[in-house]
Coordinates of C-alpha atoms in Angstrom, one line a residue:
M1465 CA 35.8 130.7 58.8
T1466 CA 37.7 132.9 61.2
T1467 CA 38.5 131.7 64.7
Q1468 CA 39.3 134.3 67.4
V1469 CA 40.9 133.8 70.8
S1470 CA 39.7 136.5 73.2
A1471 CA 42.3 136.1 75.9
P1472 CA 45.9 134.9 76.1
E1473 CA 45.0 132.5 78.9
V1474 CA 42.7 129.5 78.7
S1475 CA 41.9 127.5 81.8
G1476 CA 44.5 129.4 83.7
R1477 CA 47.4 128.6 81.4
T1478 CA 49.3 130.8 79.0
T1479 CA 48.7 129.5 75.5
T1480 CA 51.3 129.3 72.8
A1481 CA 49.1 131.7 70.8
G1482 CA 49.3 134.2 73.7
R1483 CA 53.1 134.1 73.6
G1484 CA 53.0 134.9 69.8
K1485 CA 54.5 131.5 68.9
R1486 CA 53.1 129.1 66.3
P1487 CA 51.7 125.8 67.7
R1488 CA 53.7 122.7 67.0
P1489 CA 52.5 120.8 63.9
P1490 CA 50.9 117.4 64.7
F1491 CA 53.5 114.6 65.1
G1492 CA 56.3 117.0 64.4
V1493 CA 57.3 118.0 60.9
S1494 CA 60.6 116.2 61.2
A1495 CA 58.9 112.9 62.0
I1496 CA 56.5 113.3 59.1
A1497 CA 59.4 114.2 56.8
A1498 CA 61.3 111.1 57.9
L1499 CA 58.4 108.9 57.1
A1500 CA 57.9 110.5 53.7
V1501 CA 61.6 110.0 52.9
L1502 CA 61.3 106.3 53.8
I1503 CA 58.2 105.9 51.7
A1504 CA 60.0 107.7 48.7
L1505 CA 63.0 105.5 49.1
F1506 CA 60.8 102.4 49.2
S1507 CA 58.9 103.6 46.1
L1508 CA 62.2 103.7 44.1
V1509 CA 62.8 100.0 44.6
P1510 CA 61.5 99.0 41.1
L1511 CA 63.6 101.7 39.4
G1512 CA 66.6 100.7 41.4
Y1513 CA 66.0 97.1 40.4
V1514 CA 65.9 98.0 36.7
V1515 CA 69.1 100.1 37.0
F1516 CA 70.9 97.4 39.0
M1517 CA 70.0 94.6 36.7
T1518 CA 71.1 96.6 33.7
V1519 CA 74.5 97.4 35.2
A1520 CA 75.0 93.9 36.6
T1521 CA 74.3 92.4 33.1
G1522 CA 77.2 94.4 31.6
W1523 CA 77.2 96.7 28.7
E1524 CA 78.1 94.2 26.0
T1525 CA 75.5 91.6 27.1
A1526 CA 72.9 94.4 27.7
A1527 CA 73.5 95.9 24.3
A1528 CA 73.3 92.6 22.6
L1529 CA 70.0 91.9 24.2
I1530 CA 68.5 95.3 23.7
F1531 CA 69.7 96.1 20.1
R1532 CA 68.3 93.0 18.5
E1533 CA 65.6 92.3 16.0
R1534 CA 63.0 91.0 18.5
V1535 CA 63.2 94.2 20.6
G1536 CA 62.8 96.2 17.4
E1537 CA 59.6 94.3 16.6
L1538 CA 58.3 94.9 20.1
L1539 CA 59.2 98.6 19.9
L1540 CA 57.5 99.0 16.5
N1541 CA 54.4 97.3 17.8
T1542 CA 54.4 99.5 20.9
V1543 CA 55.0 102.7 19.0
L1544 CA 52.3 102.0 16.4
L1545 CA 49.8 101.0 19.1
T1546 CA 50.4 104.3 20.9
V1547 CA 50.4 106.4 17.7
F1548 CA 47.0 105.0 16.6
T1549 CA 45.3 104.6 20.0
V1550 CA 46.1 107.8 21.8
P1551 CA 44.8 110.2 19.0
L1552 CA 41.6 108.1 18.7
C1553 CA 41.0 108.3 22.4
L1554 CA 41.6 112.0 22.3
V1555 CA 39.1 112.5 19.5
L1556 CA 36.4 110.2 21.1
G1557 CA 37.0 111.6 24.6
V1558 CA 37.1 115.3 23.7
G1559 CA 34.3 114.9 21.2
G1560 CA 32.1 113.1 23.6
A1561 CA 32.8 115.7 26.4
W1562 CA 32.0 118.6 24.0
L1563 CA 28.7 117.0 22.9
V1564 CA 27.7 116.4 26.6
E1565 CA 28.8 119.7 28.1
R1566 CA 28.5 122.2 25.3
T1567 CA 25.7 121.3 22.9
S1568 CA 21.9 120.9 23.1
L1569 CA 22.3 117.1 23.1
R1570 CA 19.1 115.5 24.3
G1571 CA 19.6 113.3 27.4
H1572 CA 23.1 114.8 28.0
K1573 CA 23.0 113.8 31.7
V1574 CA 22.4 110.2 30.8
W1575 CA 25.1 110.2 28.1
A1576 CA 27.5 111.8 30.6
V1577 CA 27.3 108.7 32.8
L1578 CA 27.2 106.2 29.9
L1579 CA 30.4 107.5 28.3
A1580 CA 32.3 106.9 31.6
A1581 CA 30.8 103.4 32.1
P1582 CA 33.4 101.5 29.9
L1583 CA 36.0 102.3 32.6
A1584 CA 34.2 99.7 34.8
I1585 CA 35.1 96.9 32.4
P1586 CA 38.8 95.8 32.6
A1587 CA 40.5 95.8 29.2
F1588 CA 41.2 92.0 29.4
V1589 CA 37.5 91.4 29.9
N1590 CA 36.8 93.7 26.9
S1591 CA 39.2 91.6 24.9
Y1592 CA 37.6 88.4 26.0
A1593 CA 34.2 89.7 24.9
W1594 CA 35.5 90.8 21.5
V1595 CA 37.2 87.5 20.9
S1596 CA 34.0 85.8 21.7
A1597 CA 32.2 88.0 19.1
V1598 CA 34.9 87.8 16.5
P1599 CA 37.3 84.8 17.1
S1600 CA 39.6 85.8 14.3
L1601 CA 40.6 89.1 16.0
Q1602 CA 44.4 89.4 16.3
G1603 CA 47.2 91.8 15.6
L1604 CA 47.8 95.6 15.7
F1605 CA 44.4 96.9 14.6
S1606 CA 42.5 94.6 16.9
G1607 CA 44.6 95.9 19.7
V1608 CA 43.9 99.4 18.7
L1609 CA 40.2 98.7 18.6
I1610 CA 40.0 97.1 22.1
A1611 CA 42.4 99.6 23.7
T1612 CA 40.5 102.6 22.3
L1613 CA 37.2 101.3 23.5
S1614 CA 38.7 100.5 26.9
Y1615 CA 40.6 103.7 27.5
F1616 CA 38.9 106.7 25.9
P1617 CA 37.0 107.4 29.2
L1618 CA 40.4 108.3 30.6
V1619 CA 40.3 111.3 28.3
Y1620 CA 36.6 111.9 28.4
I1621 CA 36.3 112.3 32.2
P1622 CA 38.9 115.1 32.7
A1623 CA 37.9 116.8 29.4
A1624 CA 34.2 116.9 30.5
A1625 CA 35.2 118.2 34.0
T1626 CA 37.3 121.0 32.4
L1627 CA 34.6 122.0 29.9
G1628 CA 32.1 122.0 32.8
R1629 CA 34.0 124.7 34.7
L1630 CA 35.3 126.6 31.7
D1631 CA 34.1 130.2 31.8
P1632 CA 31.8 130.8 28.8
A1633 CA 32.8 134.4 28.7
I1634 CA 35.8 133.5 26.6
E1635 CA 33.5 131.9 24.0
Q1636 CA 31.3 134.9 24.0
S1637 CA 34.3 137.2 23.5
A1638 CA 35.4 135.1 20.5
A1639 CA 31.9 135.3 19.1
S1640 CA 31.9 139.1 19.5
L1641 CA 35.1 139.1 17.4
G1642 CA 33.3 137.4 14.6
L1643 CA 34.5 133.8 15.1
G1644 CA 32.0 131.1 14.3
A1645 CA 31.2 128.2 16.6
W1646 CA 33.8 125.8 15.0
R1647 CA 36.5 128.4 14.8
A1648 CA 35.9 129.4 18.4
F1649 CA 36.1 125.8 19.5
F1650 CA 39.5 125.2 17.8
R1651 CA 41.0 128.6 18.6
V1652 CA 39.6 129.3 22.1
V1653 CA 38.1 126.2 23.8
L1654 CA 40.5 123.5 22.6
P1655 CA 43.6 125.3 24.0
Q1656 CA 41.8 125.4 27.4
L1657 CA 41.7 121.6 27.4
R1658 CA 45.4 121.3 27.0
I1659 CA 46.1 120.0 30.5
A1660 CA 43.2 117.6 30.5
M1661 CA 44.2 116.3 27.1
T1662 CA 47.9 115.8 27.9
G1663 CA 47.1 114.2 31.2
G1664 CA 44.5 111.9 29.7
A1665 CA 46.8 111.0 26.8
L1666 CA 49.6 110.1 29.3
L1667 CA 47.2 107.8 31.2
V1668 CA 46.1 106.1 28.0
A1669 CA 49.8 105.6 26.9
L1670 CA 50.8 104.2 30.3
H1671 CA 47.9 101.8 30.3
L1672 CA 48.9 100.6 26.8
L1673 CA 52.5 99.9 28.1
A1674 CA 51.2 98.1 31.2
E1675 CA 48.4 96.0 29.7
Y1676 CA 49.0 92.3 29.4
G1677 CA 45.8 90.3 29.3
A1678 CA 44.0 92.2 26.6
F1679 CA 46.9 91.9 24.1
A1680 CA 47.8 88.4 25.1
M1681 CA 44.3 87.2 24.3
I1682 CA 44.4 88.5 20.8
R1683 CA 48.0 87.4 20.3
F1684 CA 49.5 90.8 19.8
D1685 CA 53.0 91.0 21.1
T1686 CA 54.1 94.0 23.3
F1687 CA 56.9 94.5 25.8
T1688 CA 54.6 93.4 28.6
T1689 CA 53.5 90.2 26.9
A1690 CA 57.1 89.4 25.9
I1691 CA 58.4 90.0 29.4
M1692 CA 55.7 87.6 30.8
V1693 CA 56.7 84.9 28.4
Q1694 CA 60.3 85.3 29.3
Y1695 CA 59.5 85.2 33.0
Q1696 CA 57.4 82.0 32.6
S1697 CA 60.0 80.3 30.6
T1698 CA 63.3 81.3 32.3
F1699 CA 62.1 82.9 35.6
N1700 CA 63.5 86.4 35.7
G1701 CA 66.0 85.8 33.0
T1702 CA 68.4 88.4 31.7
A1703 CA 66.5 88.9 28.4
G1704 CA 63.3 89.6 30.3
N1705 CA 65.2 92.1 32.6
M1706 CA 66.5 94.0 29.5
L1707 CA 63.1 94.2 28.0
A1708 CA 61.9 95.6 31.3
S1709 CA 64.6 98.3 31.2
V1710 CA 63.5 99.4 27.7
L1711 CA 59.9 99.5 28.8
V1712 CA 60.8 101.6 31.9
F1713 CA 62.8 104.0 29.6
F1714 CA 59.8 104.3 27.4
C1715 CA 57.6 105.2 30.4
L1716 CA 60.0 107.9 31.6
L1717 CA 60.1 109.4 28.1
L1718 CA 56.3 109.6 28.2
L1719 CA 56.4 111.3 31.6
L1720 CA 58.9 113.9 30.4
A1721 CA 56.9 114.5 27.2
E1722 CA 53.7 115.1 29.2
V1723 CA 55.5 117.6 31.6
R1724 CA 56.9 119.5 28.7
S1725 CA 53.6 119.6 26.7
R1726 CA 51.8 121.3 29.6
G1727 CA 53.5 124.6 28.8
T1728 CA 53.5 127.6 31.0
A1729 CA 50.2 129.2 30.0
R1730 CA 47.6 129.9 32.7
Y1731 CA 44.1 128.6 32.4
A1732 CA 42.5 129.9 35.5
K1733 CA 40.0 132.7 35.6
V1734 CA 41.4 135.9 37.2
G1735 CA 39.0 138.3 38.8
S1736 CA 35.9 138.4 40.9
G1737 CA 32.3 137.6 39.9
A1738 CA 30.2 134.6 39.3
Q1739 CA 30.7 132.5 36.2
A1740 CA 28.0 132.8 33.6
K1741 CA 26.0 129.7 32.6
A1742 CA 27.3 128.1 29.5
L1743 CA 25.2 128.5 26.4
R1744 CA 24.7 125.2 24.6
L1745 CA 25.3 125.1 20.9
P1746 CA 22.1 124.0 19.0
L1747 CA 22.7 120.8 17.1
H1748 CA 19.6 121.2 14.8
A1749 CA 20.1 118.6 12.0
Y1750 CA 23.1 117.1 13.8
Q1751 CA 21.0 115.9 16.7
V1752 CA 20.2 112.5 15.2
P1753 CA 23.8 111.8 14.0
A1754 CA 25.1 112.8 17.4
Q1755 CA 22.7 110.4 19.2
L1756 CA 23.6 107.6 16.8
F1757 CA 27.3 108.2 17.2
L1758 CA 27.1 108.1 21.0
A1759 CA 24.8 105.1 20.9
A1760 CA 27.2 103.2 18.7
L1761 CA 30.2 104.1 20.9
T1762 CA 28.5 103.1 24.1
A1763 CA 27.2 99.8 22.5
L1764 CA 30.7 98.8 21.3
A1765 CA 32.6 99.9 24.5
F1766 CA 30.1 98.8 27.2
G1767 CA 27.1 97.0 25.7
L1768 CA 28.9 94.4 23.7
P1769 CA 31.3 93.3 26.5
L1770 CA 28.4 93.1 29.0
A1771 CA 26.2 91.2 26.5
F1772 CA 28.8 88.6 25.8
V1773 CA 29.6 88.1 29.5
L1774 CA 25.9 87.5 30.1
R1775 CA 25.7 85.3 27.1
W1776 CA 28.4 83.0 28.4
I1777 CA 26.8 83.0 31.8
M1778 CA 23.5 81.8 30.2
A1779 CA 25.4 79.2 28.2
G1780 CA 27.3 77.9 31.3
G1781 CA 24.2 77.3 33.3
A1782 CA 23.9 77.1 37.1
E1783 CA 26.9 74.9 37.6
I1784 CA 29.4 77.7 36.9
W1785 CA 28.0 79.5 40.0
A1786 CA 29.3 76.9 42.4
A1787 CA 30.0 78.7 45.6
D1788 CA 33.2 76.7 46.3
E1789 CA 34.6 78.0 43.0
F1790 CA 33.8 81.8 42.9
L1791 CA 33.2 82.6 46.5
P1792 CA 36.9 82.2 47.7
A1793 CA 38.0 84.4 44.7
L1794 CA 35.4 87.0 45.6
L1795 CA 36.4 87.1 49.3
Q1796 CA 40.1 87.2 48.6
T1797 CA 39.6 90.0 46.0
L1798 CA 37.6 92.0 48.5
G1799 CA 40.2 91.3 51.2
Y1800 CA 43.2 92.4 49.1
G1801 CA 41.2 95.4 47.8
L1802 CA 40.2 96.7 51.2
G1803 CA 43.5 95.9 52.8
G1804 CA 45.5 97.5 49.9
A1805 CA 43.3 100.5 49.8
L1806 CA 43.6 101.0 53.6
V1807 CA 47.4 100.7 53.6
T1808 CA 47.9 102.9 50.6
T1809 CA 45.7 105.6 52.1
V1810 CA 47.7 105.6 55.3
V1811 CA 51.0 105.6 53.5
A1812 CA 49.9 108.6 51.4
F1813 CA 49.2 110.8 54.4
P1814 CA 52.8 111.9 55.3
M1815 CA 53.7 112.9 51.7
A1816 CA 50.3 114.7 51.2
Y1817 CA 50.8 116.5 54.5
L1818 CA 54.2 117.8 53.5
A1819 CA 53.0 118.8 50.0
V1820 CA 50.2 120.9 51.4
R1821 CA 51.5 122.2 54.7
H1822 CA 55.2 122.6 53.8
P1823 CA 55.4 123.0 49.9
G1824 CA 58.8 123.3 48.3
W1825 CA 61.4 121.5 46.3
F1826 CA 61.8 118.8 49.0
S1827 CA 58.2 117.8 49.1
K1828 CA 57.9 118.0 45.3
A1829 CA 60.9 115.7 44.9
L1830 CA 59.4 113.1 47.3
E1831 CA 56.1 113.3 45.4
L1832 CA 57.7 112.9 42.0
S1833 CA 59.4 109.6 43.2
N1834 CA 55.9 108.1 43.6
Y1835 CA 54.7 109.2 40.2
I1836 CA 57.7 107.7 38.5
T1837 CA 57.1 104.3 40.2
S1838 CA 53.4 104.3 39.5
S1839 CA 54.0 105.0 35.9
M1840 CA 55.8 101.6 35.6
P1841 CA 53.8 98.6 34.4
G1842 CA 52.7 96.1 37.0
I1843 CA 54.9 93.4 35.5
V1844 CA 58.1 95.5 36.2
V1845 CA 57.1 96.2 39.8
G1846 CA 56.2 92.5 40.2
L1847 CA 59.6 91.4 38.8
A1848 CA 61.4 93.9 41.1
F1849 CA 59.6 92.5 44.2
V1850 CA 60.2 88.9 43.1
T1851 CA 64.0 89.6 42.8
V1852 CA 64.3 91.7 46.0
S1853 CA 62.3 89.4 48.1
I1854 CA 64.2 86.3 47.0
R1855 CA 67.6 87.8 47.4
L1856 CA 67.2 89.9 50.6
V1857 CA 64.2 88.5 52.5
P1858 CA 63.4 85.1 51.0
E1859 CA 60.9 84.4 53.8
M1860 CA 58.8 87.2 52.4
Y1861 CA 58.6 85.8 48.9
Q1862 CA 55.1 85.1 47.7
T1863 CA 53.4 86.5 50.9
A1864 CA 50.4 88.8 51.1
G1865 CA 52.6 91.5 52.6
V1866 CA 54.8 91.7 49.4
L1867 CA 51.7 91.7 47.2
I1868 CA 50.1 94.6 49.1
A1869 CA 53.4 96.5 49.1
A1870 CA 53.4 96.2 45.3
Y1871 CA 49.8 97.5 45.2
V1872 CA 50.8 100.5 47.4
L1873 CA 53.6 101.5 45.0
L1874 CA 51.5 101.0 41.9
F1875 CA 48.4 103.0 43.1
L1876 CA 49.8 105.4 45.7
P1877 CA 49.2 108.5 43.5
R1878 CA 45.5 107.7 43.4
A1879 CA 45.2 108.2 47.1
L1880 CA 47.9 110.9 47.3
V1881 CA 46.1 113.3 44.9
N1882 CA 42.8 113.0 46.8
I1883 CA 44.3 113.4 50.2
R1884 CA 46.3 116.4 49.1
A1885 CA 43.1 118.0 47.8
G1886 CA 41.3 117.2 51.1
L1887 CA 44.1 118.7 53.2
A1888 CA 44.1 121.8 51.1
Q1889 CA 40.5 122.3 52.1
A1890 CA 41.3 121.9 55.8
P1891 CA 42.9 125.2 56.8
K1892 CA 45.9 124.8 59.2
E1893 CA 44.5 127.8 61.2
L1894 CA 41.7 125.5 62.5
D1895 CA 44.3 123.0 63.7
E1896 CA 46.4 125.8 65.3
A1897 CA 43.3 127.3 67.0
A1898 CA 42.4 123.9 68.5
Q1899 CA 46.0 123.6 69.9
A1900 CA 45.8 127.2 71.2
L1901 CA 42.7 126.2 73.1
G1902 CA 44.6 123.5 74.9
T1903 CA 44.1 120.5 72.7
P1904 CA 47.2 118.3 72.3
P1905 CA 48.7 118.4 68.7
L1906 CA 47.8 114.7 68.0
L1907 CA 44.2 115.1 69.2
A1908 CA 43.8 118.4 67.4
F1909 CA 45.0 116.7 64.2
I1910 CA 42.5 113.8 64.6
R1911 CA 39.5 116.0 65.6
V1912 CA 40.0 118.8 63.0
T1913 CA 42.3 118.0 60.1
L1914 CA 41.7 114.3 59.8
R1915 CA 37.9 114.6 60.1
L1916 CA 37.9 117.3 57.3
T1917 CA 40.1 115.2 55.1
A1918 CA 38.2 111.9 55.6
P1919 CA 35.8 112.3 52.6
A1920 CA 38.7 112.9 50.2
A1921 CA 40.7 110.1 51.7
A1922 CA 37.7 107.8 51.3
G1923 CA 37.4 108.8 47.6
G1924 CA 41.1 108.0 47.1
A1925 CA 40.8 104.7 48.9
A1926 CA 37.8 103.8 46.6
L1927 CA 39.9 104.5 43.5
V1928 CA 42.8 102.3 44.9
F1929 CA 40.3 99.5 45.6
L1930 CA 39.0 99.7 42.0
A1931 CA 42.5 99.4 40.7
I1932 CA 43.4 96.4 42.9
V1933 CA 40.2 94.5 41.9
N1934 CA 41.2 94.7 38.2
E1935 CA 45.0 94.3 38.6
L1936 CA 46.3 91.2 36.9
T1937 CA 50.1 91.1 36.1
A1938 CA 51.6 91.9 39.5
T1939 CA 49.0 89.6 41.2
L1940 CA 50.0 86.8 38.9
L1941 CA 53.7 87.2 39.7
L1942 CA 53.5 87.9 43.5
S1943 CA 50.3 86.3 44.9
P1944 CA 50.9 83.6 47.5
N1945 CA 50.3 80.0 46.6
G1946 CA 46.6 79.2 46.7
T1947 CA 45.6 82.8 46.1
R1948 CA 42.5 83.1 44.0
T1949 CA 41.3 86.6 42.9
L1950 CA 38.6 87.4 40.4
A1951 CA 41.2 88.7 37.9
T1952 CA 43.5 85.7 38.2
E1953 CA 40.7 83.1 38.1
F1954 CA 39.1 84.8 35.1
W1955 CA 42.5 84.7 33.4
T1956 CA 43.1 81.1 34.2
R1957 CA 39.8 80.0 32.8
S1958 CA 39.8 82.2 29.7
S1959 CA 43.4 81.1 28.9
E1960 CA 42.0 77.5 28.9
I1961 CA 39.3 78.6 26.5
D1962 CA 36.7 78.0 29.2
Y1963 CA 34.8 81.2 28.4
A1964 CA 31.7 80.1 30.2
G1965 CA 33.7 79.3 33.4
A1966 CA 35.4 82.7 33.2
A1967 CA 32.1 84.7 32.8
P1968 CA 31.0 84.8 36.5
Y1969 CA 34.4 86.3 37.4
A1970 CA 34.1 88.9 34.7
L1971 CA 30.6 89.8 35.8
L1972 CA 31.6 90.2 39.4
M1973 CA 34.5 92.5 38.5
I1974 CA 32.1 94.7 36.5
V1975 CA 29.6 94.7 39.3
I1976 CA 32.3 95.7 41.9
S1977 CA 33.9 98.2 39.5
A1978 CA 30.7 100.0 38.4
P1979 CA 30.1 102.0 41.7
M1980 CA 33.7 103.0 41.9
T1981 CA 33.7 104.2 38.3
Y1982 CA 30.5 106.3 39.1
L1983 CA 32.3 107.7 42.2
L1984 CA 35.3 108.7 40.0
F1985 CA 32.9 110.4 37.5
Q1986 CA 31.0 112.3 40.3
Q1987 CA 34.3 113.3 41.9
S1988 CA 35.5 114.9 38.7
K1989 CA 32.2 116.8 38.4
K1990 CA 32.5 118.0 42.0
V1991 CA 36.0 119.3 41.3
A1992 CA 34.6 121.1 38.3
G1993 CA 32.2 122.9 40.6
Q1994 CA 29.0 121.3 39.3

């Protein structure tokens, strides 16, 4: 869209465009940059907490606590869990995406949605269902089973989106050079999925490091479960802080590995012309095995958890639906979810604005600070806010404000990525044209840029809302006395082996999460241009 101003004067005044000067950016870039710097500094509080506690402990004490047999056991468990789970998620996610997007799979549109559906079930609810089905589940391979079924959609969704927008011309070129379907997939298609696979693998690994409820329920010890035990027994003791420092170090290593694994190759199509429609590979005799494989995967990852939740609800009868029990938890969950999503979306705007309108090393550094913090497990962020609030602002300890602040730091990138994409689709020339026609900068920003960015911001807020509804560890540590969310009430009852009493809270979390998961799936397909 091109906007033209036919005269240098509008309403008898000389416009800034007529004098050849660029209109002032809304709010002033300096004010936005100052806000972004404050947000970045605030987001580094958890990392600062870990560094400070490590230094304050002293090298000899820290070394004695870190280099001990218990930490070695936790490290081995964590490494093995990651080594087994991440490749399985990659195989299931990429394999499912290829079947849905690149083969003649019958009902591929239905399977496309069903393979994303397990993301609507929190991992600790999945663990609760599997323990109900197989009470003897415990240990490493039980953790791998539950984590794989819970997190493979984190690979499937970006892989399916990438395959959907992949130009089939590269496959046709490979075929013309004599490569068969399988050789073409491994030599041509799979390298194009590199970014989606590394990004998905990073998300899976970070979720493995952060997860508490799913592994505690099957009695599998990880850094997160051990830190929670230390916190409950000694309240922020030195041993728990040192475990947190090792966990954060592990998270930073994963971030660095993901950045290095992206490489420098380009994956974008260069040139004009419409993209050809992808030719789907005939499955022939493999049609039935493919259908059975997807049916089994969906049944294990989504059908079984939902079935056991409904089974416990039937067993519990009408009394487990007492309004005075679950209604406060539902209302508080919605309140924290909506409040946290709103605050997170507003906080993300200054940084997204700088990243799009004024890109450079400064905006990238500010943005990176948020990604570092969001990669930390909720228990580390929770411990940081517990310590900081008690020592610096004790009147803020265990208040709703501190809990929402933790949500903001944990889930800011979910809003930031969406708002940044929305701002990129709102050309600054439209805003400048509005100012050239006499509209004040603030009003021009609201009427033009903010309105065009609103749908993307709403999508980001929805993703933050979904994350808050299912968040457990930070909520357990920071929630004010008397707070009852669906996640914490579910955890309280399931920890007391009251599986029937926990079932309504599990079902409500799934019902709330399902529309948000579908929105995430549709958003990924929209980005893919489908």
